Short mmCIF file of C-alpha atoms in Angstrom, two decimals:
data_model
loop_
_atom_site.label_atom_id
_atom_site.label_comp_id
_atom_site.label_asym_id
_atom_site.label_seq_id
_atom_site.Cartn_x
_atom_site.Cartn_y
_atom_site.Cartn_z
CA MET N 1 129.24 112.08 138.27
CA THR N 2 127.70 108.81 139.43
CA GLU N 3 123.94 108.42 139.62
CA ARG N 4 124.16 108.44 143.41
CA GLU N 5 126.13 111.70 143.40
CA ILE N 6 123.59 113.27 141.05
CA LEU N 7 120.70 112.26 143.28
CA LEU N 8 122.43 113.29 146.48
CA ASN N 9 123.03 116.73 144.98
CA SER N 10 119.37 116.88 144.03
CA MET N 11 118.30 115.96 147.57
CA LYS N 12 120.54 118.76 148.85
CA HIS N 13 118.92 121.23 146.40
CA MET N 14 122.18 121.65 144.52
CA GLY N 15 122.80 121.75 140.79
CA ASN N 16 124.47 118.95 138.84
CA ASP N 17 127.18 118.91 136.21
CA GLY N 18 125.62 119.18 132.79
CA ASN N 19 122.21 119.83 134.38
CA ALA N 20 121.74 116.08 134.86
CA VAL N 21 118.16 115.20 135.80
CA PRO N 22 117.58 112.02 137.84
CA TYR N 23 114.59 109.98 136.72
CA THR N 24 112.72 106.72 137.29
CA VAL N 25 110.27 104.78 135.12
CA GLY N 26 108.43 101.47 135.36
CA PHE N 27 105.65 99.31 133.94
CA GLU N 28 102.49 97.76 135.38
CA SER N 29 101.85 95.79 132.19
CA ALA N 30 104.12 92.97 131.05
CA GLU N 31 102.43 93.01 127.64
CA LEU N 32 103.17 96.71 127.13
CA GLU N 33 106.73 96.26 128.34
CA GLU N 34 107.26 93.45 125.83
CA LYS N 35 106.06 95.70 122.99
CA VAL N 36 108.42 98.49 124.08
CA ASN N 37 111.32 96.02 124.26
CA LYS N 38 110.51 94.90 120.72
CA HIS N 39 110.77 98.50 119.55
CA TYR N 40 114.24 98.87 121.07
CA GLY N 41 115.40 95.47 119.88
CA GLY N 42 116.13 94.46 123.46
CA SER N 43 115.41 95.54 126.99
CA TRP N 44 114.36 99.18 127.38
CA TRP N 45 116.08 98.94 130.75
CA SER N 46 119.49 98.84 129.08
CA LYS N 47 118.75 102.13 127.32
CA THR N 48 118.14 104.07 130.54
CA ARG N 49 120.19 105.16 133.52
CA GLN N 50 119.29 103.61 136.85
CA PHE N 51 119.55 106.03 139.77
CA ILE N 52 118.02 104.15 142.69
CA ASN N 53 118.71 100.79 144.31
CA SER N 54 115.77 99.84 146.52
CA PRO N 55 115.95 96.13 147.30
CA PHE N 56 115.67 96.74 151.04
CA TYR N 57 111.95 96.26 151.61
CA VAL N 58 110.93 96.40 155.26
CA SER N 59 107.36 95.12 155.30
CA THR N 60 105.13 96.50 158.02
CA THR N 61 102.16 94.66 156.54
CA ARG N 62 103.46 91.19 155.79
CA GLU N 63 100.75 88.65 155.14
CA GLU N 64 100.56 84.88 155.49
CA PRO N 65 98.24 82.60 153.45
CA ILE N 66 95.30 81.18 155.40
CA PRO N 67 95.37 77.35 155.29
CA GLY N 68 92.34 75.92 153.52
CA ARG N 69 91.25 79.29 152.12
CA ASP N 70 92.62 79.89 148.63
CA HIS N 71 93.31 83.53 147.78
CA TYR N 72 92.98 84.69 151.38
CA SER N 73 95.69 85.91 153.71
CA LYS N 74 96.02 87.38 157.18
CA ASP N 75 98.28 90.35 157.85
CA VAL N 76 100.45 90.85 160.91
CA PHE N 77 97.71 92.86 162.62
CA GLY N 78 95.14 90.10 162.04
CA SER N 79 93.04 91.56 159.23
CA ILE N 80 91.98 89.19 156.44
CA TRP N 81 92.56 90.04 152.78
CA ARG N 82 91.28 88.57 149.54
CA THR N 83 94.24 88.37 147.14
CA ASP N 84 93.01 86.92 143.83
CA LYS N 85 92.40 90.33 142.25
CA LEU N 86 94.22 93.66 142.33
CA PRO N 87 93.90 95.77 144.30
CA TRP N 88 93.60 93.35 147.19
CA HIS N 89 90.33 93.56 149.08
CA LEU N 90 90.12 94.01 152.85
CA GLU N 91 87.70 91.20 153.64
CA THR N 92 87.59 91.35 157.46
CA PRO N 93 89.18 94.16 159.46
CA VAL N 94 90.71 92.79 162.65
CA MET N 95 89.12 95.44 164.87
CA PRO N 96 85.40 95.78 164.08
CA GLU N 97 84.78 98.11 167.02
CA PRO N 98 86.73 101.19 168.17
CA SER N 99 88.17 99.38 171.17
CA PHE N 100 91.41 97.63 172.09
CA GLN N 101 89.61 95.30 174.48
CA GLY N 102 90.57 91.68 173.79
CA TYR N 103 93.09 92.66 171.12
CA THR N 104 96.84 92.11 171.41
CA PHE N 105 98.71 94.69 169.39
CA PRO N 106 101.73 93.41 167.40
CA THR N 107 105.17 94.10 168.81
CA LEU N 108 108.36 95.14 167.08
CA ASP N 109 109.51 91.51 167.28
CA ASP N 110 106.63 90.55 164.99
CA PHE N 111 108.29 92.67 162.30
CA VAL N 112 111.96 92.25 163.15
CA GLY N 113 111.81 88.45 163.20
CA PRO N 114 111.43 88.02 159.43
CA LEU N 115 114.15 90.61 158.84
CA GLU N 116 116.64 88.70 160.95
CA LYS N 117 116.01 85.59 158.84
CA ILE N 118 117.15 87.34 155.67
CA ASN N 119 119.79 89.41 157.47
CA LEU N 120 118.78 92.77 156.06
CA LYS N 121 121.98 94.55 157.07
CA LYS N 122 124.22 91.97 155.42
CA TYR N 123 122.11 91.97 152.27
CA ALA N 124 122.21 95.76 152.08
CA LYS N 125 125.99 95.75 152.40
CA GLU N 126 126.30 93.21 149.58
CA GLN N 127 123.98 95.22 147.35
CA ASN N 128 125.86 98.43 148.00
CA GLU N 129 129.18 96.79 147.18
CA LEU N 130 127.67 95.45 143.97
CA LYS N 131 126.09 98.79 142.96
CA PRO N 132 127.96 101.55 144.79
CA HIS N 133 127.01 104.10 142.12
CA LEU N 134 123.29 104.00 142.97
CA PHE N 135 121.25 105.98 145.52
CA ARG N 136 120.21 103.54 148.26
CA VAL N 137 116.64 103.49 149.56
CA ILE N 138 114.94 101.46 152.31
CA ASN N 139 111.32 100.93 151.27
CA MET N 140 108.94 100.84 154.25
CA GLY N 141 105.65 100.07 152.49
CA TRP N 142 102.22 101.06 153.82
CA GLY N 143 102.04 104.10 156.08
CA ILE N 144 100.54 105.11 159.42
CA PHE N 145 97.26 106.58 158.16
CA GLU N 146 96.77 103.61 155.81
CA GLN N 147 97.42 101.17 158.65
CA THR N 148 94.55 102.66 160.62
CA TRP N 149 92.03 101.69 157.96
CA ARG N 150 93.72 98.33 157.36
CA ILE N 151 92.95 97.61 161.01
CA ARG N 152 89.50 99.21 161.23
CA GLY N 153 88.16 99.26 157.66
CA PHE N 154 88.04 102.43 155.58
CA GLU N 155 84.52 103.60 156.40
CA GLU N 156 84.99 102.85 160.09
CA MET N 157 88.27 104.76 160.10
CA MET N 158 86.59 107.79 158.51
CA CYS N 159 83.99 107.70 161.29
CA ASP N 160 86.64 107.25 163.99
CA VAL N 161 88.48 110.46 163.13
CA VAL N 162 85.25 112.35 163.91
CA ALA N 163 83.35 110.31 166.48
CA GLU N 164 86.12 108.31 168.22
CA GLU N 165 89.00 110.74 168.25
CA GLU N 166 90.56 109.55 171.51
CA PHE N 167 90.58 105.93 170.32
CA TYR N 168 91.93 106.95 166.92
CA MET N 169 94.78 108.95 168.42
CA GLU N 170 95.77 105.96 170.56
CA LEU N 171 95.68 103.71 167.49
CA VAL N 172 97.92 106.12 165.58
CA GLU N 173 100.33 106.30 168.51
CA LYS N 174 100.64 102.50 168.72
CA ILE N 175 101.30 102.21 164.98
CA THR N 176 103.81 105.05 165.13
CA ASP N 177 105.71 103.29 167.91
CA LEU N 178 106.17 100.35 165.52
CA TYR N 179 107.29 102.60 162.67
CA VAL N 180 109.84 104.42 164.78
CA GLY N 181 111.05 101.06 166.06
CA MET N 182 111.47 99.78 162.52
CA VAL N 183 113.39 102.88 161.48
CA GLU N 184 115.66 102.53 164.50
CA TYR N 185 116.19 98.85 163.69
CA CYS N 186 117.56 99.94 160.29
CA ALA N 187 120.00 102.45 161.77
CA ASP N 188 123.00 100.34 160.75
CA VAL N 189 121.70 99.58 157.26
CA GLU N 190 123.87 101.34 154.69
CA ALA N 191 121.33 103.52 152.91
CA ASP N 192 120.72 107.12 151.89
CA ALA N 193 116.99 107.38 152.47
CA PHE N 194 113.78 105.80 153.71
CA LEU N 195 110.78 105.67 151.38
CA PHE N 196 107.42 105.58 153.15
CA GLY N 197 103.93 105.44 151.65
CA ASP N 198 100.79 106.99 153.10
CA ASP N 199 97.96 108.09 150.81
CA TRP N 200 96.54 111.17 152.49
CA GLY N 201 94.90 112.73 149.44
CA SER N 202 92.04 112.31 147.03
CA GLN N 203 91.88 114.17 143.71
CA ARG N 204 90.33 117.13 145.55
CA GLY N 205 92.23 117.34 148.82
CA ILE N 206 93.11 115.65 152.12
CA LEU N 207 90.81 112.71 152.80
CA ILE N 208 90.16 113.59 156.43
CA GLY N 209 90.63 117.33 155.87
CA PRO N 210 93.81 119.29 156.56
CA GLU N 211 92.83 120.29 160.10
CA ARG N 212 92.20 116.73 161.27
CA TRP N 213 95.33 115.57 159.44
CA ARG N 214 97.36 118.18 161.35
CA LYS N 215 95.93 117.07 164.69
CA LEU N 216 95.87 113.30 164.20
CA ILE N 217 98.56 112.36 161.67
CA LYS N 218 101.15 115.14 161.53
CA PRO N 219 102.69 114.53 164.99
CA ALA N 220 103.13 110.85 164.16
CA TRP N 221 105.10 111.50 161.01
CA LYS N 222 107.22 114.10 162.75
CA ARG N 223 108.38 111.37 165.13
CA VAL N 224 109.24 109.11 162.19
CA PHE N 225 111.04 111.78 160.16
CA ASP N 226 113.00 112.88 163.24
CA SER N 227 114.15 109.27 163.67
CA VAL N 228 115.21 109.12 160.02
CA HIS N 229 117.16 112.35 160.23
CA ALA N 230 118.86 111.20 163.44
CA GLN N 231 120.52 108.54 161.26
CA GLY N 232 121.67 111.10 158.70
CA LYS N 233 119.24 109.71 156.12
CA TYR N 234 116.62 111.43 153.97
CA ALA N 235 112.85 111.04 154.42
CA ILE N 236 110.83 110.41 151.26
CA CYS N 237 107.10 109.76 151.38
CA HIS N 238 104.64 108.66 148.72
CA SER N 239 101.15 110.09 148.73
CA CYS N 240 98.71 110.07 145.84
CA GLY N 241 96.25 112.80 145.05
CA SER N 242 96.15 116.37 146.28
CA ILE N 243 98.24 117.20 149.34
CA TYR N 244 98.76 120.85 148.43
CA ASP N 245 97.08 122.10 151.60
CA ILE N 246 99.59 120.35 153.88
CA TYR N 247 102.85 121.07 152.06
CA PRO N 248 103.82 123.72 154.65
CA ASP N 249 103.20 121.15 157.40
CA LEU N 250 105.27 118.48 155.64
CA ILE N 251 108.11 120.94 155.25
CA GLU N 252 107.81 121.89 158.92
CA ILE N 253 108.11 118.27 160.11
CA GLY N 254 111.05 117.51 157.84
CA LEU N 255 109.84 115.64 154.75
CA ASP N 256 112.68 115.89 152.24
CA MET N 257 110.88 114.69 149.11
CA HIS N 258 107.29 113.96 148.09
CA GLU N 259 106.61 111.01 145.79
CA SER N 260 104.56 110.87 143.60
CA VAL N 261 103.48 114.31 142.50
CA GLN N 262 100.22 113.73 140.59
CA PRO N 263 99.70 116.87 138.46
CA GLU N 264 96.01 116.30 137.69
CA ALA N 265 94.92 116.65 141.32
CA TYR N 266 93.86 119.95 142.91
CA GLY N 267 96.76 122.36 143.50
CA MET N 268 99.37 119.90 142.22
CA ASP N 269 100.60 121.72 139.12
CA PRO N 270 104.33 120.94 139.33
CA PHE N 271 105.55 124.29 138.07
CA LYS N 272 103.49 126.17 140.66
CA LEU N 273 104.63 123.78 143.39
CA LYS N 274 108.25 124.37 142.38
CA ALA N 275 107.78 128.13 142.53
CA GLU N 276 106.05 128.05 145.92
CA PHE N 277 107.87 125.27 147.78
CA GLY N 278 110.78 124.13 145.63
CA ASP N 279 113.53 125.55 147.83
CA LYS N 280 112.25 123.61 150.87
CA ILE N 281 111.08 120.20 149.59
CA GLY N 282 111.78 117.91 146.66
CA PHE N 283 109.33 116.53 144.09
CA TRP N 284 109.39 113.05 142.55
CA GLY N 285 106.97 112.39 139.72
CA THR N 286 105.15 115.31 137.98
CA LEU N 287 104.57 113.57 134.64
CA GLY N 288 100.82 113.03 134.34
CA SER N 289 99.67 109.42 134.16
CA GLN N 290 96.02 110.47 133.84
CA SER N 291 96.59 113.08 131.15
CA VAL N 292 99.94 113.48 129.42
CA ILE N 293 101.06 109.88 129.02
CA PRO N 294 97.83 108.24 127.79
CA PHE N 295 96.34 111.09 125.74
CA TRP N 296 98.99 113.43 124.36
CA LYS N 297 100.78 112.94 121.08
CA PRO N 298 104.38 111.62 121.24
CA ASP N 299 105.95 114.93 120.17
CA GLU N 300 103.85 116.81 122.73
CA ILE N 301 104.98 114.39 125.43
CA LYS N 302 108.63 114.90 124.54
CA ASP N 303 108.28 118.70 124.59
CA HIS N 304 106.56 118.54 127.97
CA ILE N 305 109.31 116.36 129.45
CA ARG N 306 111.95 118.78 128.15
CA LYS N 307 110.09 121.60 129.92
CA LEU N 308 109.92 119.58 133.14
CA LYS N 309 113.66 118.89 132.94
CA LYS N 310 114.47 122.55 132.39
CA GLU N 311 112.19 124.17 134.96
CA MET N 312 111.72 121.58 137.71
CA ASN N 313 115.41 120.74 138.04
CA ILE N 314 116.55 124.27 138.88
CA ASN N 315 118.64 123.94 142.06
CA GLY N 316 117.80 120.25 142.28
CA GLY N 317 115.10 118.87 144.53
CA TYR N 318 113.67 116.82 141.69
CA ILE N 319 113.28 113.29 140.32
CA LEU N 320 111.41 113.12 137.03
CA ALA N 321 108.99 110.20 136.70
CA PRO N 322 105.50 109.27 135.58
CA ALA N 323 103.12 109.78 138.49
CA LYS N 324 102.35 106.06 138.14
CA PRO N 325 104.13 103.26 136.27
CA PHE N 326 102.96 102.84 132.69
CA GLN N 327 99.39 101.54 132.82
CA PRO N 328 98.19 98.69 130.57
CA GLU N 329 96.17 101.06 128.34
CA THR N 330 99.18 103.32 127.59
CA PRO N 331 99.75 103.61 123.81
CA VAL N 332 103.04 101.93 122.90
CA GLU N 333 104.24 104.98 120.98
CA ASN N 334 103.61 107.19 124.03
CA ALA N 335 105.59 104.92 126.37
CA ILE N 336 108.44 105.00 123.85
CA ALA N 337 108.20 108.80 123.65
CA VAL N 338 108.57 109.05 127.44
CA ILE N 339 111.64 106.82 127.51
CA ASP N 340 113.22 108.59 124.52
CA ALA N 341 112.75 111.97 126.19
CA LEU N 342 114.10 110.76 129.54
CA ILE N 343 117.35 109.52 128.01
CA GLU N 344 117.93 112.63 125.90
CA ASP N 345 121.07 114.58 126.80
#
């Protein structure tokens, strides 16, 4: 079976020949990656199977440098970011008050224009002809909830959901219109899935609480997922932290797979999630980047990955991966243990 066939079967909650388990892995540290390559006597990449081709990045938050201001940029909404350190810092939110007065909201053309310059559809076709064996994903970047605080500032957004609910709902609706428009623009792009990102959770639960999330955010994502499914594509969404309390809601509105399952957060034990929800939604991640990878011994890591492969992959609905790419402080021997266990038959 090709990697794409394996992953499609997993998305459909079907088994695979030889119990094949799709996986992904990556690095956030060039220095660590170089040390791992030295161990393998060449690129670690060549030792692994690649399952996903995701060169189709549709930016909903593109930024342009500000002339005369080094390390500062302005995003398409008008907010100003400081970019000399990671993570980037929101210097000046474009909307300091909960009001649309005097503000011109971006249109779909503000996003589509750059895409037309690179001819996304043509590029996707070329990529798919070059790598037809890979699962094809359109990456949509920052999500609807995140966009609200990129426009208002995080503290202001947290106040809005309580004190300025009517304004906040209108803001969400305007952003959602853009997202649905972007999804529809990609209808002819040859792909299997859309990957969105919207961090709803902290380590302890939903940032704005599950009830407010259901009222303010859930209807927006239902519109987006419905648009994805209308194209015959799958909906995948990244969210860090604990989103256990809204899994039933995500299933209800059609999320096909959650990335990245962070097992250290409240309620996010992967084996319990699999038992409770595994027949209705897929899980991508589950290998602890705050616990297992940095602190366990290499043999313990390998045994844990074998257990994940055996139990999480039952009837598919699973992509095994570290919850986060390898962090700079990851012991070299532990990164090697993860890769060795991933490529085991």
